[in-house]
Coordinates of C-alpha atoms in Angstrom, one line a residue:
M255 CA -17.7 6.4 31.9
L256 CA -15.0 7.8 29.9
L257 CA -13.9 5.9 26.8
K258 CA -10.6 6.7 24.8
L259 CA -10.2 5.6 21.3
T260 CA -6.3 5.7 20.7
G261 CA -4.2 6.4 18.0
G262 CA -6.8 6.2 15.2
R263 CA -6.1 8.2 11.7
I264 CA -8.9 10.8 11.9
F265 CA -10.7 12.0 8.4
D266 CA -13.1 14.9 9.7
P267 CA -13.6 17.2 6.9
A268 CA -15.7 19.4 8.8
H269 CA -12.5 20.4 11.0
D270 CA -10.1 20.1 8.0
Q271 CA -8.3 16.7 9.5
N272 CA -7.1 14.7 6.6
D273 CA -5.4 11.6 7.9
V274 CA -4.6 13.1 11.2
V275 CA -3.4 10.6 14.0
R276 CA -5.4 11.8 17.3
D277 CA -7.3 10.2 20.4
I278 CA -11.0 10.5 20.6
Y279 CA -12.5 10.9 24.2
I280 CA -16.2 9.8 24.5
R281 CA -18.5 10.5 27.7
D282 CA -22.3 10.2 27.9
G283 CA -22.8 9.8 24.4
R284 CA -20.5 12.9 23.2
I285 CA -17.3 13.5 22.1
V286 CA -15.3 15.5 24.7
E287 CA -11.9 17.2 25.5
K288 CA -9.2 15.1 26.9
P289 CA -9.6 15.0 30.8
I290 CA -7.3 17.2 32.9
D291 CA -6.7 14.4 35.2
G292 CA -5.9 11.8 32.8
R293 CA -8.5 9.2 34.3
I294 CA -9.7 6.6 31.6
D295 CA -12.1 4.0 32.4
E296 CA -12.0 2.2 29.0
E297 CA -9.4 2.3 26.2
I298 CA -9.7 0.8 22.6
D299 CA -6.2 0.7 20.7
V300 CA -7.3 1.9 17.2
S301 CA -3.8 2.6 15.9
G302 CA -3.6 2.6 12.1
K303 CA -7.2 2.4 11.5
V304 CA -9.4 4.8 9.5
I305 CA -11.8 6.8 11.8
M306 CA -14.8 8.6 10.4
A307 CA -18.0 10.0 11.9
G308 CA -21.0 7.5 11.3
A309 CA -22.2 7.7 7.6
I310 CA -25.3 9.6 6.7
D311 CA -27.6 8.6 4.0
M312 CA -29.7 11.9 3.2
H313 CA -31.8 10.2 0.8
T314 CA -33.2 6.6 1.3
H315 CA -36.7 5.3 1.1
I316 CA -37.2 3.6 4.4
G317 CA -40.8 4.7 5.8
G318 CA -44.0 5.3 4.5
G319 CA -46.9 4.0 2.4
K320 CA -45.1 3.3 -0.9
V321 CA -42.3 1.5 1.0
N322 CA -44.9 -0.9 2.9
I323 CA -46.6 -1.5 -0.7
A324 CA -43.2 -2.6 -2.0
R325 CA -42.6 -4.8 0.7
T326 CA -46.2 -6.3 0.4
M327 CA -45.4 -6.8 -3.4
L328 CA -42.5 -8.8 -3.3
P329 CA -42.8 -11.9 -1.1
E330 CA -39.9 -13.5 -3.1
D331 CA -37.6 -10.6 -1.9
H332 CA -38.4 -11.6 1.5
A333 CA -38.0 -15.4 0.8
E334 CA -34.6 -14.8 -1.0
A335 CA -33.4 -12.8 2.0
V336 CA -34.0 -14.1 5.3
Y337 CA -32.1 -13.4 8.5
E338 CA -32.4 -15.7 11.3
R339 CA -33.0 -14.8 14.7
T340 CA -30.0 -14.6 17.2
E341 CA -29.8 -14.2 20.9
M342 CA -29.2 -10.4 19.8
L343 CA -31.4 -9.7 16.7
R344 CA -34.9 -10.5 15.8
S345 CA -35.5 -12.3 12.7
C346 CA -36.1 -10.0 9.7
T347 CA -36.3 -10.3 5.8
G348 CA -35.8 -8.6 2.5
H349 CA -33.2 -7.1 0.1
A350 CA -34.7 -4.5 -2.3
A351 CA -37.4 -4.0 -0.1
P352 CA -36.0 -4.7 3.6
S353 CA -38.2 -4.9 6.7
T354 CA -37.5 -2.2 9.4
L355 CA -35.3 -4.4 11.3
T356 CA -33.3 -5.3 8.3
T357 CA -32.9 -1.8 7.6
G358 CA -31.3 -0.6 10.7
Y359 CA -29.2 -3.9 11.1
R360 CA -27.7 -3.5 7.9
Y361 CA -27.1 0.2 7.7
A362 CA -25.3 0.0 11.3
E363 CA -23.2 -3.0 9.7
M364 CA -21.7 -0.9 7.0
G365 CA -21.1 2.1 9.4
Y366 CA -24.2 4.0 8.7
T367 CA -25.7 6.1 11.8
A368 CA -28.5 8.0 10.1
G369 CA -30.9 7.9 7.2
F370 CA -33.6 10.1 6.0
E371 CA -36.7 9.2 4.1
P372 CA -37.0 11.8 1.5
A373 CA -40.8 11.6 0.8
V374 CA -43.2 11.8 3.6
L375 CA -46.7 12.6 2.7
P376 CA -48.2 14.8 5.1
I377 CA -51.4 12.8 5.2
N378 CA -49.4 9.4 5.6
A379 CA -46.6 10.8 7.8
R380 CA -47.8 9.1 11.2
Q381 CA -47.2 5.8 9.1
A382 CA -43.9 6.8 8.0
H383 CA -42.8 7.8 11.5
M384 CA -44.0 4.6 12.8
E385 CA -42.1 2.4 10.5
M386 CA -39.0 4.5 11.1
H387 CA -39.5 4.3 15.0
D388 CA -39.3 0.5 14.4
T389 CA -36.1 0.9 12.6
P390 CA -33.1 0.3 15.2
I391 CA -30.0 1.7 15.8
I392 CA -29.9 4.4 13.3
D393 CA -31.1 8.0 13.5
K394 CA -33.9 9.1 11.2
G395 CA -35.8 12.2 9.8
G396 CA -37.9 12.8 6.9
Y397 CA -38.4 15.6 4.0
V398 CA -42.3 16.0 3.8
M399 CA -43.8 16.4 0.4
L400 CA -45.8 19.3 -0.9
G401 CA -46.1 20.6 -4.6
S402 CA -49.0 18.5 -6.0
D403 CA -51.4 18.9 -2.8
D404 CA -54.6 20.5 -3.8
F405 CA -54.3 23.4 -0.7
L406 CA -51.0 24.8 -2.1
L407 CA -52.2 24.9 -5.9
R408 CA -55.5 26.4 -4.7
M409 CA -53.5 29.0 -2.9
M410 CA -51.0 29.6 -6.0
A411 CA -54.1 29.4 -8.4
A412 CA -55.7 32.2 -6.2
N413 CA -52.1 34.2 -6.3
S414 CA -51.7 34.1 -2.5
D415 CA -48.8 36.1 -1.4
Q416 CA -45.4 34.5 -0.4
E417 CA -46.0 35.0 3.4
A418 CA -49.2 32.9 3.2
I419 CA -47.4 30.2 1.5
N420 CA -44.2 30.4 3.9
N421 CA -46.9 29.9 6.7
Y422 CA -48.4 26.8 5.0
V423 CA -45.0 25.4 4.5
A424 CA -43.8 25.8 8.1
W425 CA -47.2 24.6 9.6
T426 CA -46.9 21.4 7.6
I427 CA -43.0 20.9 8.6
N428 CA -44.2 21.2 12.0
H429 CA -47.1 19.0 12.1
A430 CA -45.5 16.1 10.1
Q431 CA -42.4 16.3 12.2
A432 CA -40.2 16.7 9.2
V433 CA -36.7 18.1 8.9
G434 CA -37.0 19.2 5.2
L435 CA -39.4 20.1 2.3
K436 CA -39.6 17.8 -1.1
V437 CA -41.5 18.4 -4.2
V438 CA -41.8 15.3 -6.5
N439 CA -42.8 16.2 -10.1
P440 CA -44.0 19.8 -8.9
G441 CA -47.8 19.8 -9.9
G442 CA -47.3 16.6 -12.0
I443 CA -48.8 14.2 -9.5
S444 CA -52.0 16.3 -9.3
A445 CA -51.9 16.9 -13.2
F446 CA -51.9 12.8 -13.6
K447 CA -55.2 13.1 -11.8
F448 CA -56.6 15.0 -14.2
N449 CA -55.5 12.6 -16.9
Q450 CA -52.3 14.8 -18.0
R451 CA -49.6 12.1 -18.8
K452 CA -46.7 14.8 -19.1
L453 CA -45.8 18.0 -17.6
D454 CA -42.8 19.9 -18.5
L455 CA -41.3 23.0 -16.4
D456 CA -43.2 25.8 -18.1
E457 CA -46.4 23.5 -19.1
K458 CA -49.5 24.5 -17.0
N459 CA -51.5 22.1 -15.0
D460 CA -54.8 22.1 -16.8
F461 CA -56.9 22.5 -13.5
Y462 CA -55.1 25.1 -11.7
G463 CA -53.3 26.9 -14.4
V464 CA -49.9 26.5 -12.4
T465 CA -46.7 25.8 -13.7
P466 CA -43.8 23.5 -12.2
R467 CA -41.3 26.5 -12.4
D468 CA -43.8 28.6 -10.3
I469 CA -44.0 25.8 -7.8
L470 CA -40.2 25.6 -7.5
H471 CA -39.9 29.3 -7.3
R472 CA -42.5 29.5 -4.3
L473 CA -41.5 26.5 -2.4
S474 CA -37.7 27.2 -2.7
R475 CA -38.2 30.9 -1.6
A476 CA -40.4 29.5 1.3
V477 CA -37.8 27.1 2.7
Q478 CA -35.2 29.9 2.6
E479 CA -37.2 32.5 4.1
I480 CA -38.3 30.3 7.1
G481 CA -34.9 29.0 7.8
V482 CA -35.0 25.5 7.0
P483 CA -31.3 24.4 6.5
H484 CA -31.9 21.8 4.1
P485 CA -32.5 23.6 0.6
L486 CA -35.9 22.5 -1.2
H487 CA -35.4 19.0 -2.2
V488 CA -36.4 18.5 -5.9
H489 CA -37.3 15.5 -7.7
G490 CA -38.0 17.5 -11.1
C491 CA -40.0 17.0 -14.1
N492 CA -39.7 14.3 -16.7
L493 CA -37.9 11.8 -14.6
G494 CA -36.1 9.0 -16.8
V495 CA -37.4 10.9 -20.0
P496 CA -34.8 11.0 -23.0
G497 CA -34.0 14.4 -23.3
N498 CA -34.8 15.4 -19.9
M499 CA -31.3 17.3 -19.4
Q500 CA -32.5 20.4 -20.9
T501 CA -35.6 20.4 -18.5
T502 CA -32.9 19.8 -15.5
L503 CA -30.6 22.6 -17.3
D504 CA -33.5 24.9 -17.1
T505 CA -34.4 24.1 -13.5
I506 CA -31.0 24.8 -12.4
Q507 CA -30.9 28.3 -14.2
G508 CA -34.4 28.9 -13.0
A509 CA -33.7 28.8 -9.4
E510 CA -32.1 32.2 -9.8
G511 CA -29.3 31.7 -7.0
V512 CA -31.8 30.5 -4.4
P513 CA -30.2 27.2 -2.7
M514 CA -31.9 24.0 -4.2
H515 CA -31.2 20.3 -4.1
L516 CA -31.7 18.1 -7.2
T517 CA -32.1 14.4 -5.9
H518 CA -31.3 11.6 -8.3
I519 CA -29.6 13.3 -10.8
Q520 CA -28.7 10.6 -13.0
F521 CA -32.4 10.1 -13.9
H522 CA -33.0 13.6 -15.0
S523 CA -29.4 13.7 -17.2
Y524 CA -30.3 12.1 -20.5
G525 CA -30.0 13.3 -23.9
T526 CA -31.4 11.9 -27.4
E527 CA -28.2 11.7 -29.6
G528 CA -27.1 8.3 -31.3
D529 CA -29.0 5.3 -32.8
F530 CA -30.8 4.5 -29.6
K531 CA -32.1 8.1 -29.2
F532 CA -31.0 7.9 -25.5
S533 CA -27.6 9.4 -24.7
S534 CA -25.5 11.0 -21.5
G535 CA -26.0 14.5 -20.7
A536 CA -23.6 14.1 -17.6
A537 CA -21.0 16.5 -19.0
E538 CA -23.5 19.4 -19.6
I539 CA -25.3 18.5 -16.2
A540 CA -22.0 18.5 -14.2
E541 CA -20.9 21.8 -15.9
A542 CA -24.0 23.6 -14.9
I543 CA -23.7 22.2 -11.2
N544 CA -20.2 23.3 -11.1
K545 CA -21.0 26.6 -12.3
H546 CA -24.2 27.2 -9.9
K547 CA -23.0 27.2 -6.4
N548 CA -26.3 27.2 -4.8
I549 CA -27.0 23.8 -6.3
T550 CA -26.5 20.4 -4.6
V551 CA -27.4 17.2 -5.9
D552 CA -27.3 13.4 -4.9
V553 CA -26.9 11.0 -7.9
G554 CA -29.1 7.9 -7.4
Q555 CA -26.7 5.6 -9.1
I556 CA -28.1 2.5 -10.7
L557 CA -26.2 -0.8 -10.1
F558 CA -27.2 -4.1 -11.7
G559 CA -29.7 -6.7 -10.4
Q560 CA -33.3 -7.0 -9.1
T561 CA -34.8 -4.0 -7.2
V562 CA -38.1 -2.1 -7.0
T563 CA -38.9 1.4 -7.8
A564 CA -41.1 3.3 -5.6
S565 CA -41.9 6.8 -6.0
G566 CA -44.7 9.4 -5.3
D567 CA -44.3 10.3 -9.0
N568 CA -47.3 8.2 -10.2
M569 CA -47.0 10.0 -13.8
R570 CA -43.8 8.6 -14.4
Q571 CA -44.2 5.1 -12.6
F572 CA -47.4 4.7 -14.7
A573 CA -45.4 5.4 -17.7
G574 CA -42.6 2.7 -16.7
A575 CA -45.1 0.3 -15.4
P576 CA -44.8 -2.0 -19.0
H577 CA -41.0 -2.6 -18.1
A578 CA -42.0 -3.8 -14.8
H579 CA -40.0 -7.2 -13.7
P580 CA -41.4 -9.1 -12.4
N581 CA -44.9 -8.2 -14.2
K582 CA -47.0 -6.6 -11.4
W583 CA -47.1 -3.0 -10.2
V584 CA -49.2 -0.5 -8.3
C585 CA -50.2 3.1 -9.1
M586 CA -52.3 5.0 -6.8
D587 CA -54.0 8.6 -6.0
I588 CA -53.7 9.4 -1.9
E589 CA -56.7 11.9 -1.0
C590 CA -56.0 15.6 -2.0
E591 CA -52.4 15.5 -1.6
A592 CA -50.3 13.0 -3.9
G593 CA -50.1 9.7 -5.1
C594 CA -47.7 6.6 -5.6
G595 CA -46.3 4.2 -7.7
V596 CA -44.5 0.8 -6.9
V597 CA -42.9 -1.0 -10.0
P598 CA -40.3 -3.8 -9.6
F599 CA -37.4 -3.6 -12.0
K600 CA -34.1 -5.4 -13.1
Y601 CA -31.2 -3.4 -14.3
K602 CA -29.5 -5.6 -16.9
D603 CA -25.5 -5.0 -17.8
Q604 CA -26.2 -5.9 -21.3
S605 CA -29.4 -3.3 -21.8
Y606 CA -28.2 -0.4 -23.7
V607 CA -30.1 1.6 -21.4
N608 CA -29.4 0.4 -18.2
A609 CA -25.6 0.2 -18.8
L610 CA -25.7 3.7 -19.9
Q611 CA -27.5 4.8 -16.9
W612 CA -24.8 3.2 -14.9
M613 CA -22.2 5.1 -16.7
I614 CA -24.1 8.4 -16.5
G615 CA -24.3 8.3 -12.7
L616 CA -20.4 7.5 -12.3
E617 CA -19.7 10.3 -14.8
T618 CA -21.5 12.8 -12.8
F619 CA -19.6 11.7 -9.6
L620 CA -16.3 12.3 -11.4
M621 CA -17.1 15.2 -13.1
V622 CA -18.7 17.4 -10.4
D623 CA -15.9 19.2 -9.0
D624 CA -16.9 19.7 -5.3
P625 CA -17.6 16.8 -3.3
W626 CA -19.3 19.0 -0.8
R627 CA -22.3 19.5 -3.3
I628 CA -22.7 15.9 -4.4
F629 CA -23.7 13.0 -2.5
L630 CA -23.4 9.2 -2.4
T631 CA -27.2 7.6 -3.0
T632 CA -28.8 4.9 -4.9
D633 CA -32.1 6.4 -4.4
H634 CA -32.6 3.2 -2.4
P635 CA -34.4 1.1 -3.7
N636 CA -34.9 2.8 -7.0
G637 CA -31.6 2.6 -8.1
A638 CA -30.0 -0.3 -6.0
P639 CA -30.4 -1.5 -2.6
F640 CA -28.5 0.7 0.0
T641 CA -26.4 -2.4 0.8
S642 CA -24.6 -1.9 -2.4
Y643 CA -22.8 1.3 -1.3
P644 CA -19.4 -0.4 -0.5
H645 CA -19.5 -1.8 -4.1
L646 CA -20.4 2.1 -5.1
I647 CA -17.5 3.4 -3.1
K648 CA -15.3 1.2 -4.8
L649 CA -16.3 2.1 -8.1
L650 CA -15.3 5.7 -7.3
M651 CA -12.0 5.0 -5.6
D652 CA -10.6 2.5 -8.1
K653 CA -10.2 3.6 -11.8
T654 CA -8.9 0.1 -12.7
F655 CA -12.0 -1.7 -11.2
R656 CA -14.2 0.8 -12.5
N657 CA -12.9 0.3 -16.2
D658 CA -12.7 -3.4 -15.8
M659 CA -16.5 -3.4 -14.9
L660 CA -17.1 -0.9 -17.8
S661 CA -15.7 -3.2 -20.3
T662 CA -18.3 -6.0 -19.5
L663 CA -21.3 -3.9 -20.3
H664 CA -23.4 -3.4 -23.6
P665 CA -20.7 -2.8 -26.3
E666 CA -22.8 0.3 -27.9
A667 CA -23.4 1.9 -24.5
Q668 CA -19.3 1.8 -23.9
K669 CA -18.9 3.7 -27.1
A670 CA -21.4 6.5 -25.7
T671 CA -19.6 7.3 -22.7
H672 CA -16.1 9.1 -21.8
L673 CA -16.0 7.1 -18.3
A674 CA -13.0 5.4 -19.5
S675 CA -11.2 8.4 -20.0
L676 CA -12.0 9.7 -16.5
D677 CA -8.8 9.4 -14.3
R678 CA -10.6 10.8 -11.0
E679 CA -10.3 8.6 -7.9
Y680 CA -12.2 9.7 -5.0
S681 CA -9.9 9.7 -1.6
L682 CA -10.9 8.6 1.5
Y683 CA -11.3 12.5 2.6
E684 CA -13.7 12.9 -0.1
I685 CA -15.7 9.9 0.6
A686 CA -16.1 11.4 4.1
I687 CA -17.4 14.6 2.9
M688 CA -19.9 13.0 0.7
T689 CA -21.2 10.5 3.3
R690 CA -20.8 12.3 6.6
A691 CA -19.6 16.0 6.8
G692 CA -21.2 17.2 3.5
A693 CA -24.5 15.4 4.3
A694 CA -24.7 16.5 7.8
K695 CA -24.0 20.0 6.7
L696 CA -26.7 19.8 3.8
V697 CA -29.5 18.1 5.9
G698 CA -28.9 20.5 8.9
L699 CA -27.4 18.1 11.3
A700 CA -25.3 20.9 13.7
D701 CA -24.1 17.8 16.0
R702 CA -23.6 15.0 13.6
G703 CA -21.0 14.1 10.6
H704 CA -18.0 15.3 12.6
L705 CA -15.5 14.2 15.2
G706 CA -15.5 17.6 17.2
V707 CA -15.9 18.3 20.7
G708 CA -19.6 18.4 21.5
A709 CA -20.7 16.0 18.6
A710 CA -22.7 13.2 19.1
A711 CA -20.5 10.1 19.2
D712 CA -21.6 8.4 16.1
I713 CA -18.0 7.1 14.9
T714 CA -17.0 4.3 12.6
V715 CA -13.6 2.6 12.7
Y716 CA -12.1 0.7 9.6
T717 CA -9.0 -1.3 9.0
D718 CA -7.6 0.4 5.8
N719 CA -7.7 -1.9 2.8
S720 CA -6.9 -1.4 -0.7
D721 CA -10.2 -3.2 -1.6
R722 CA -12.4 -0.4 -0.6
E723 CA -15.4 -2.7 -1.3
K724 CA -14.0 -5.0 1.5
M725 CA -13.4 -2.1 3.9
F726 CA -16.5 -0.2 3.8
E727 CA -19.0 -3.2 4.0
K728 CA -17.4 -4.3 7.5
P729 CA -16.2 -1.7 9.9
D730 CA -14.1 -3.0 12.9
Y731 CA -16.3 -1.0 15.3
V732 CA -19.5 1.3 15.0
F733 CA -20.3 3.6 18.1
K734 CA -23.9 4.9 18.1
D735 CA -24.3 7.8 20.7
G736 CA -21.1 6.6 22.1
E737 CA -22.0 2.9 22.6
M738 CA -20.6 0.2 20.7
V739 CA -23.2 -1.4 18.4
V740 CA -21.3 -3.3 15.8
R741 CA -18.0 -5.1 16.1
Q742 CA -16.3 -6.9 13.0
G743 CA -18.9 -6.2 11.0
Q744 CA -21.8 -7.7 13.4
V745 CA -24.4 -6.0 15.3
I746 CA -23.5 -6.6 19.0
K747 CA -26.0 -3.9 20.7
I748 CA -29.4 -2.7 19.7
T749 CA -30.1 1.0 20.4
W750 CA -32.6 3.3 19.1
G751 CA -31.7 6.6 17.3
T752 CA -33.4 9.9 17.4
T753 CA -35.8 11.7 15.0
H754 CA -34.4 14.9 13.6
V755 CA -36.8 17.6 13.1
V756 CA -36.7 21.3 12.6
K757 CA -39.3 23.9 14.1
P758 CA -39.9 26.9 11.7
E759 CA -42.4 29.6 13.1
Y760 CA -45.5 30.2 11.4
D761 CA -48.9 32.4 11.9
V762 CA -51.5 30.5 13.5
S763 CA -54.2 32.2 11.5
I764 CA -53.2 29.9 8.7
E765 CA -55.1 27.2 10.6
K766 CA -58.7 28.9 9.9
P767 CA -58.5 28.0 6.3
L768 CA -57.1 24.9 6.5
Q769 CA -59.6 23.9 9.2
Q770 CA -62.2 24.8 6.6
Y771 CA -60.4 22.7 3.9
F772 CA -60.2 19.8 6.4
D773 CA -63.7 19.7 7.1
K774 CA -64.6 20.2 3.4
F775 CA -62.4 17.7 1.7
H776 CA -60.4 15.2 4.0
T777 CA -61.3 11.9 5.6
L778 CA -58.8 12.9 8.4
K779 CA -59.5 15.7 10.9
M780 CA -57.1 18.5 11.1
S781 CA -56.4 17.8 14.9
N782 CA -55.5 13.8 14.0
F783 CA -53.3 15.0 11.0
K784 CA -50.9 16.8 13.7
I785 CA -48.3 14.3 14.9
S786 CA -47.5 15.3 18.5
N787 CA -43.7 15.2 19.9
D788 CA -45.0 12.5 22.5
E789 CA -46.0 10.1 19.6
I790 CA -42.3 10.5 18.3
V791 CA -41.0 9.6 21.8
D792 CA -43.7 7.0 22.0
D793 CA -42.3 4.4 24.9
G794 CA -39.4 6.1 25.7
R795 CA -37.5 4.1 22.9
G796 CA -37.6 7.0 20.5
S797 CA -36.5 10.8 20.9
L798 CA -36.8 13.9 19.2
T799 CA -33.8 16.2 18.3
I800 CA -34.7 19.7 17.0
Q801 CA -32.0 20.9 14.9
P802 CA -31.4 24.7 14.6
L803 CA -32.9 27.0 11.9
H804 CA -30.8 28.9 9.4
K805 CA -29.9 32.3 10.7
G806 CA -31.8 33.8 7.8
G807 CA -35.1 32.5 9.1
R808 CA -37.2 33.4 11.9
L809 CA -35.8 32.1 15.0

């Protein structure tokens, strides 16, 4: 069947199309050329409506152990957000820690067609994929975590060569079925197990004698050399610590031109000025990002209200536990690989620190020049649930609304920010870059995030509305792989997205020391650690999409 979307206003930055009126043709789940014979099976008139590719959340915690712990810890979150069963939808629950079903439904209703879990622990990867497999409609993928695992740190302590580390990274990405590599507080999760309570960029892990800078250097090189498109995804040292902006600046400088993605940068942009000894470092961080073209960031914007923080960074989660709201938390070690912490938290607009965090995130959005290198996230659920994205988009696109919100916040925090003087308002084209074309390029999705011929027909159709929050919270139509799944902001069809992965090559000789290591230290056999392609496909509901490696890698 050939479907035609007629007369839409196209915003497709991947093809430099900014508000261009043209028709789109869809057949077999793909965007195709206009048929020569002119035969159309179905036509939808979208004249005057805004057309973008389906949105992509390149950093959202939607699967894995810590997510399940958060769900378990917050029965009140489920009780307050119950979605009743309909003829189309199954009953589901949750807001800050939504169920798999809620996650898929709500993302699709906002025009999102893909979400990427940024912290898949290798030993727990099967669980993460099972949860993402149960998340309807949207495409999924994960960045697998290394950097505090015992095997890597032993290799580094023994001064193994880069090729050996590259093989280990490639082996892990393959068998965890990942699309990228993540490091969380490099070496810090391991250091916490040995009773270190802080670890700065050039401070040695007491047990291995390895610094976070060493880890970042080795892993960023590995990702580049094996050809993984997505740069090393870095949750840096000293998250949430006043003065951590200097650590972040040193991390940017220390990348030495190698591509690196710094995630939830808002939480790493704090100074120590003023009476509260807590200030914004957004201007300095934005200047460094603008200067260093190898650096990309997502923001991790906080928004006010109840949420839950869930992270592999057990060191920082332990430090934040006294601020839990409600007063309950979990912090745990996980085998030889890492750990996690889950701490419920409520951001308050009359808290000086929380208000300034809100301002720091927005300052960063507005002061980083290139929308291709900054991405719209709340680090769901750490800064706010992903369902707040339409509100965040309005803050970026409407200066008057932004300043009205600013005027209601903690008065001392208002004095500590330059936010009111920032005139920039994001355009629809820039929003399309941040949430579509740029995100697809960053993750390495060759056939997503654009509206060119051959692309997957993941398409979102909006009625233009000066109230951008209303516009982005309820699209007119959402198409997933060419099928209409949302109409007037309501799910009308359930489909199952694909899982995106990359498959870098590795030398199988890495399995000899790994086999010995698994036999000696792990509770899981190495053969059971590996996730097969068939497991992702499962009952036929899932599928695997292997994205191409970078030309610099081994193809």
